[in-house]
Coordinates of C-alpha atoms in Angstrom, one line a residue:
R1 CA 24.9 40.3 34.3
Q2 CA 22.5 41.4 37.1
P3 CA 24.2 43.1 40.1
T4 CA 23.5 40.0 42.3
D5 CA 24.8 37.5 39.8
I6 CA 28.2 36.0 40.2
G7 CA 30.3 35.5 37.0
V8 CA 32.3 32.3 36.8
R9 CA 34.6 31.3 33.9
I10 CA 35.9 27.8 33.5
F11 CA 39.3 26.8 32.0
S12 CA 39.9 23.1 31.2
C13 CA 41.8 21.1 28.7
R14 CA 39.6 18.1 29.4
P15 CA 36.6 17.1 27.2
V16 CA 33.3 18.8 28.3
A17 CA 30.5 16.3 29.0
S18 CA 27.7 18.9 29.4
V19 CA 27.0 22.5 30.0
K20 CA 24.2 23.6 32.2
Q21 CA 23.0 26.9 33.6
G22 CA 21.0 27.4 36.8
S23 CA 20.7 29.0 40.1
W24 CA 22.3 28.0 43.4
E25 CA 20.2 28.9 46.4
H26 CA 22.7 28.6 49.2
A27 CA 24.6 31.7 48.5
S28 CA 26.1 33.9 51.2
V29 CA 23.8 36.7 52.0
P30 CA 23.3 39.1 50.2
C31 CA 24.4 37.3 47.1
S32 CA 22.4 35.0 44.9
A33 CA 24.3 32.9 42.3
K34 CA 23.5 32.3 38.7
M35 CA 26.4 30.7 36.9
D36 CA 27.3 28.5 34.0
A37 CA 28.5 25.0 35.2
I38 CA 30.6 22.7 33.0
G39 CA 30.2 19.1 34.1
L40 CA 33.2 16.9 33.5
P41 CA 33.0 13.1 33.4
T42 CA 35.3 12.3 36.3
S43 CA 36.8 14.0 39.3
A44 CA 39.7 16.4 38.7
P45 CA 41.9 18.9 40.6
V46 CA 40.6 22.4 40.8
L47 CA 42.5 25.7 40.9
F48 CA 40.2 28.3 42.4
Y49 CA 41.5 31.6 40.9
I50 CA 40.7 35.0 42.3
H51 CA 42.0 37.8 40.1
G52 CA 43.7 41.1 41.1
G53 CA 43.1 44.6 39.8
G54 CA 42.8 46.8 42.9
F55 CA 39.2 45.6 43.6
F56 CA 38.1 47.8 40.7
G57 CA 39.7 46.3 37.6
R58 CA 41.2 43.2 36.1
F59 CA 43.6 42.2 33.4
W60 CA 41.4 39.7 31.5
A61 CA 43.6 39.5 28.4
K62 CA 46.6 38.3 30.4
D63 CA 44.5 36.1 32.6
I64 CA 43.3 34.2 29.6
V65 CA 46.9 33.6 28.4
N66 CA 48.2 32.4 31.8
L67 CA 45.2 30.3 32.7
S68 CA 44.9 28.6 29.4
A69 CA 48.5 27.5 29.7
W70 CA 48.1 26.4 33.3
A71 CA 45.0 24.4 32.5
V72 CA 47.1 22.3 30.0
H73 CA 50.2 22.1 32.2
L74 CA 48.3 21.2 35.4
G75 CA 45.6 19.1 33.9
A76 CA 43.2 20.9 36.2
V77 CA 39.9 22.7 36.0
I78 CA 40.4 26.3 36.7
V79 CA 37.5 28.3 38.2
Y80 CA 37.9 32.0 37.6
V81 CA 35.6 34.1 39.8
D82 CA 34.4 37.3 38.1
Y83 CA 33.3 39.0 41.3
T84 CA 31.5 42.3 41.2
R85 CA 34.1 45.1 41.4
T86 CA 34.1 48.6 42.9
P87 CA 32.5 51.0 42.8
E88 CA 29.4 48.8 42.0
A89 CA 30.1 46.7 45.1
Q90 CA 32.2 47.2 48.2
Y91 CA 33.1 44.9 51.1
P92 CA 31.7 42.4 51.9
V93 CA 30.0 41.7 48.6
P94 CA 33.1 40.6 46.6
L95 CA 34.2 38.4 49.5
N96 CA 30.7 36.8 49.8
Q97 CA 30.6 36.1 46.1
C98 CA 34.0 34.4 46.2
F99 CA 33.0 32.4 49.2
T100 CA 29.7 31.4 47.6
V101 CA 31.4 30.1 44.5
Y102 CA 34.0 28.2 46.7
K103 CA 31.2 26.4 48.5
W104 CA 29.5 25.7 45.2
V105 CA 32.6 24.0 43.9
L106 CA 33.1 21.9 47.1
Q107 CA 29.5 20.8 46.9
G108 CA 29.7 19.5 43.3
G109 CA 28.6 22.5 41.4
L110 CA 31.0 21.7 38.5
G111 CA 29.3 18.3 38.1
F112 CA 32.0 16.5 40.2
H113 CA 33.7 16.7 43.6
P114 CA 37.3 17.9 43.2
S115 CA 40.1 15.5 43.9
S116 CA 42.1 18.5 45.2
V117 CA 41.6 22.2 45.5
A118 CA 44.3 24.9 45.3
M119 CA 43.3 28.4 46.2
F120 CA 45.0 31.2 44.3
G121 CA 44.8 35.0 44.7
E122 CA 46.8 37.8 43.2
S123 CA 47.0 41.4 44.7
A124 CA 43.4 42.3 45.6
G125 CA 42.6 38.7 44.8
G126 CA 45.2 37.6 47.3
N127 CA 43.3 39.5 49.9
L128 CA 40.0 37.8 48.9
A129 CA 41.6 34.3 48.7
A130 CA 43.1 34.7 52.2
A131 CA 39.7 36.0 53.5
V132 CA 37.9 33.0 51.9
C133 CA 40.2 30.7 53.9
L134 CA 39.6 32.8 57.1
K135 CA 35.8 32.8 56.5
S136 CA 35.9 29.0 55.9
I137 CA 37.6 28.5 59.3
Q138 CA 35.0 30.7 61.0
E139 CA 32.1 28.9 59.4
R140 CA 33.8 25.4 59.6
I141 CA 33.9 24.9 55.8
A142 CA 36.5 22.6 54.3
L143 CA 39.7 24.4 53.6
P144 CA 41.6 24.2 50.3
D145 CA 44.6 21.8 50.2
G146 CA 46.9 24.7 49.7
L147 CA 46.9 28.5 49.2
V148 CA 49.1 30.4 46.8
L149 CA 49.2 34.2 47.2
V150 CA 51.0 36.5 44.8
H151 CA 51.9 40.0 46.1
P152 CA 48.7 40.0 48.2
A153 CA 47.2 43.0 50.1
L154 CA 46.9 41.6 53.6
T155 CA 46.7 44.6 55.9
C156 CA 44.4 46.9 53.7
N157 CA 45.1 50.0 55.7
F158 CA 47.4 53.0 55.3
S159 CA 49.9 52.1 58.0
P160 CA 53.4 53.0 56.8
S161 CA 55.9 50.3 56.1
P162 CA 59.4 50.3 54.5
S163 CA 58.3 48.7 51.3
R164 CA 55.3 51.1 50.9
F165 CA 57.6 54.1 51.4
L166 CA 60.5 52.9 49.2
H167 CA 58.3 51.7 46.3
Q168 CA 55.5 54.3 46.4
S169 CA 56.2 55.1 42.7
D170 CA 55.7 51.5 41.6
P171 CA 54.7 51.6 37.9
V172 CA 51.6 49.3 38.5
L173 CA 50.7 50.2 42.0
P174 CA 51.8 53.8 42.9
R175 CA 50.7 55.2 46.2
G176 CA 47.7 57.0 44.8
I177 CA 46.3 53.9 43.1
L178 CA 46.9 51.9 46.3
E179 CA 45.0 54.4 48.4
L180 CA 42.2 54.5 45.8
A181 CA 41.9 50.7 45.7
L182 CA 41.8 50.4 49.5
N183 CA 39.3 53.2 49.9
S184 CA 37.1 51.9 47.1
Y185 CA 36.8 48.4 48.7
Y186 CA 36.7 49.3 52.4
P187 CA 36.3 53.1 53.0
F188 CA 38.3 54.3 55.9
N189 CA 37.3 57.1 58.3
G190 CA 38.9 58.9 61.2
D191 CA 37.2 56.7 63.8
Q192 CA 38.9 53.6 62.5
Y193 CA 42.3 55.2 63.0
K194 CA 41.4 56.7 66.4
N195 CA 40.1 53.4 67.8
N196 CA 42.6 51.2 65.9
T197 CA 39.7 49.0 64.7
Y198 CA 39.9 46.6 61.8
D199 CA 38.0 43.7 60.3
P200 CA 40.1 40.5 60.0
L201 CA 38.2 39.6 56.9
V202 CA 39.6 42.8 55.3
A203 CA 43.0 42.7 57.1
V204 CA 43.7 39.0 57.2
G205 CA 47.3 39.7 58.1
L206 CA 46.1 41.1 61.4
A207 CA 43.7 38.2 62.3
D208 CA 44.1 36.4 65.7
D209 CA 46.6 33.6 66.1
S210 CA 43.8 31.2 66.9
L211 CA 42.5 31.6 63.4
L212 CA 45.8 31.9 61.5
R213 CA 47.2 28.7 63.0
Q214 CA 44.4 26.8 61.2
F215 CA 45.4 28.1 57.8
P216 CA 46.2 25.6 54.9
P217 CA 49.8 25.3 53.6
T218 CA 50.5 28.7 52.2
A219 CA 53.0 29.8 49.5
L220 CA 53.7 33.6 49.1
L221 CA 55.5 35.1 46.1
V222 CA 56.3 38.8 45.8
G223 CA 58.7 41.0 44.0
D224 CA 61.5 42.8 45.9
M225 CA 60.4 46.1 44.4
D226 CA 56.7 45.8 45.3
P227 CA 55.1 48.2 47.8
L228 CA 53.2 45.3 49.2
L229 CA 56.4 43.3 49.9
D230 CA 56.1 43.8 53.7
D231 CA 52.5 42.4 53.7
S232 CA 53.9 39.1 52.5
V233 CA 57.0 39.1 54.8
D234 CA 54.9 39.9 57.8
F235 CA 52.2 37.3 57.0
Y236 CA 54.8 34.6 56.3
T237 CA 56.5 35.4 59.6
R238 CA 53.3 35.0 61.5
L239 CA 52.4 31.7 59.8
N240 CA 55.8 30.4 60.3
N241 CA 55.8 31.3 64.0
L242 CA 52.4 29.5 64.3
Q243 CA 54.0 26.4 62.7
V244 CA 51.7 26.6 59.6
E245 CA 53.4 25.1 56.6
S246 CA 54.4 28.1 54.6
S247 CA 57.0 29.5 52.2
L248 CA 58.1 32.9 50.9
K249 CA 59.8 33.7 47.6
V250 CA 61.0 37.2 47.1
L251 CA 61.6 37.7 43.4
T252 CA 64.5 39.9 42.4
G253 CA 63.9 42.8 40.2
L254 CA 60.1 42.5 40.0
T255 CA 57.5 45.1 40.8
H256 CA 53.8 44.7 41.6
G257 CA 51.6 43.0 39.0
F258 CA 54.3 41.0 37.2
L259 CA 51.7 38.6 35.9
I260 CA 50.8 41.1 33.3
Y261 CA 54.2 41.8 31.8
P262 CA 56.0 38.5 31.1
D263 CA 56.6 39.5 27.5
L264 CA 58.7 42.4 28.7
V265 CA 60.6 40.9 31.6
P266 CA 61.9 37.4 31.4
A267 CA 62.0 37.1 35.2
A268 CA 58.3 37.7 35.2
Q269 CA 57.7 34.7 33.0
A270 CA 60.0 32.6 35.2
A271 CA 57.9 33.7 38.2
I272 CA 54.7 32.7 36.5
D273 CA 56.2 29.3 35.9
D274 CA 57.1 29.1 39.6
I275 CA 53.5 29.8 40.5
A276 CA 52.3 27.0 38.4
E277 CA 54.8 24.7 40.1
E278 CA 53.5 25.8 43.5
V279 CA 50.0 24.8 42.5
H280 CA 51.2 21.5 41.0
A281 CA 52.9 20.7 44.3
I282 CA 49.5 21.2 46.1
F283 CA 47.8 18.8 43.7
K284 CA 50.6 16.2 44.1
R285 CA 50.2 16.1 47.9
R286 CA 46.7 14.6 47.3
L287 CA 47.7 12.0 44.8
P288 CA 47.3 8.4 46.1
A289 CA 50.5 6.6 47.0

């Protein structure tokens, strides 16, 4: 696709009424959007899925397996945002692309208005999902009905923490890859450290209380051997103190990126099933009595 295009993939177990292709003009600058839209006959819940991969990669083969199963189990339409990855694009392009597609979904781009929207993000995608919620608050766009974050990167800096020190040799996200991922998305320089500056749309975990208290119900899931464990613990603590409906599940024996190895570790498959139930709970909250 062209550098300014946004890739969108749709997973659904429901019959497809029509397929159309076109441009959506109200994209977040500097993005324009050209995407395939699958129109469904009636409204349906939507899972808005933002993949991980350190901002520079993805695990498409495993995503297909997980999302195909979730589409059947949840009876939902899953919107998978294939945002432009580094080094071709850095912040804020991937965020703007995700935000553009989110608004497109809310405004009926799929051919219907969702009955419920659950936002999901994993690792780097967790950073983007949380940032989409924060940007929605800033721009007064409707929030999703719930947010599910799996081992998200929420501080996006090199500040030391116990989990980053203890698990710096994580098999999926060792320290070197973590530093590469963060620098590729939002390059750091000495002035940022000297002046202690940060952008809350990059480091959502450091955003002001006035913004975080407006967050949607949020579920966090993270392995107890993950270098990003403290990001989830700290974010949950802040949301909980701000009386935002939130939950934290620390999963025993799991490292970063467990969505990609359920065939090797039974606990990883159990965690993937837990994630699906968290999404299902969001949809159930919107069902009529």
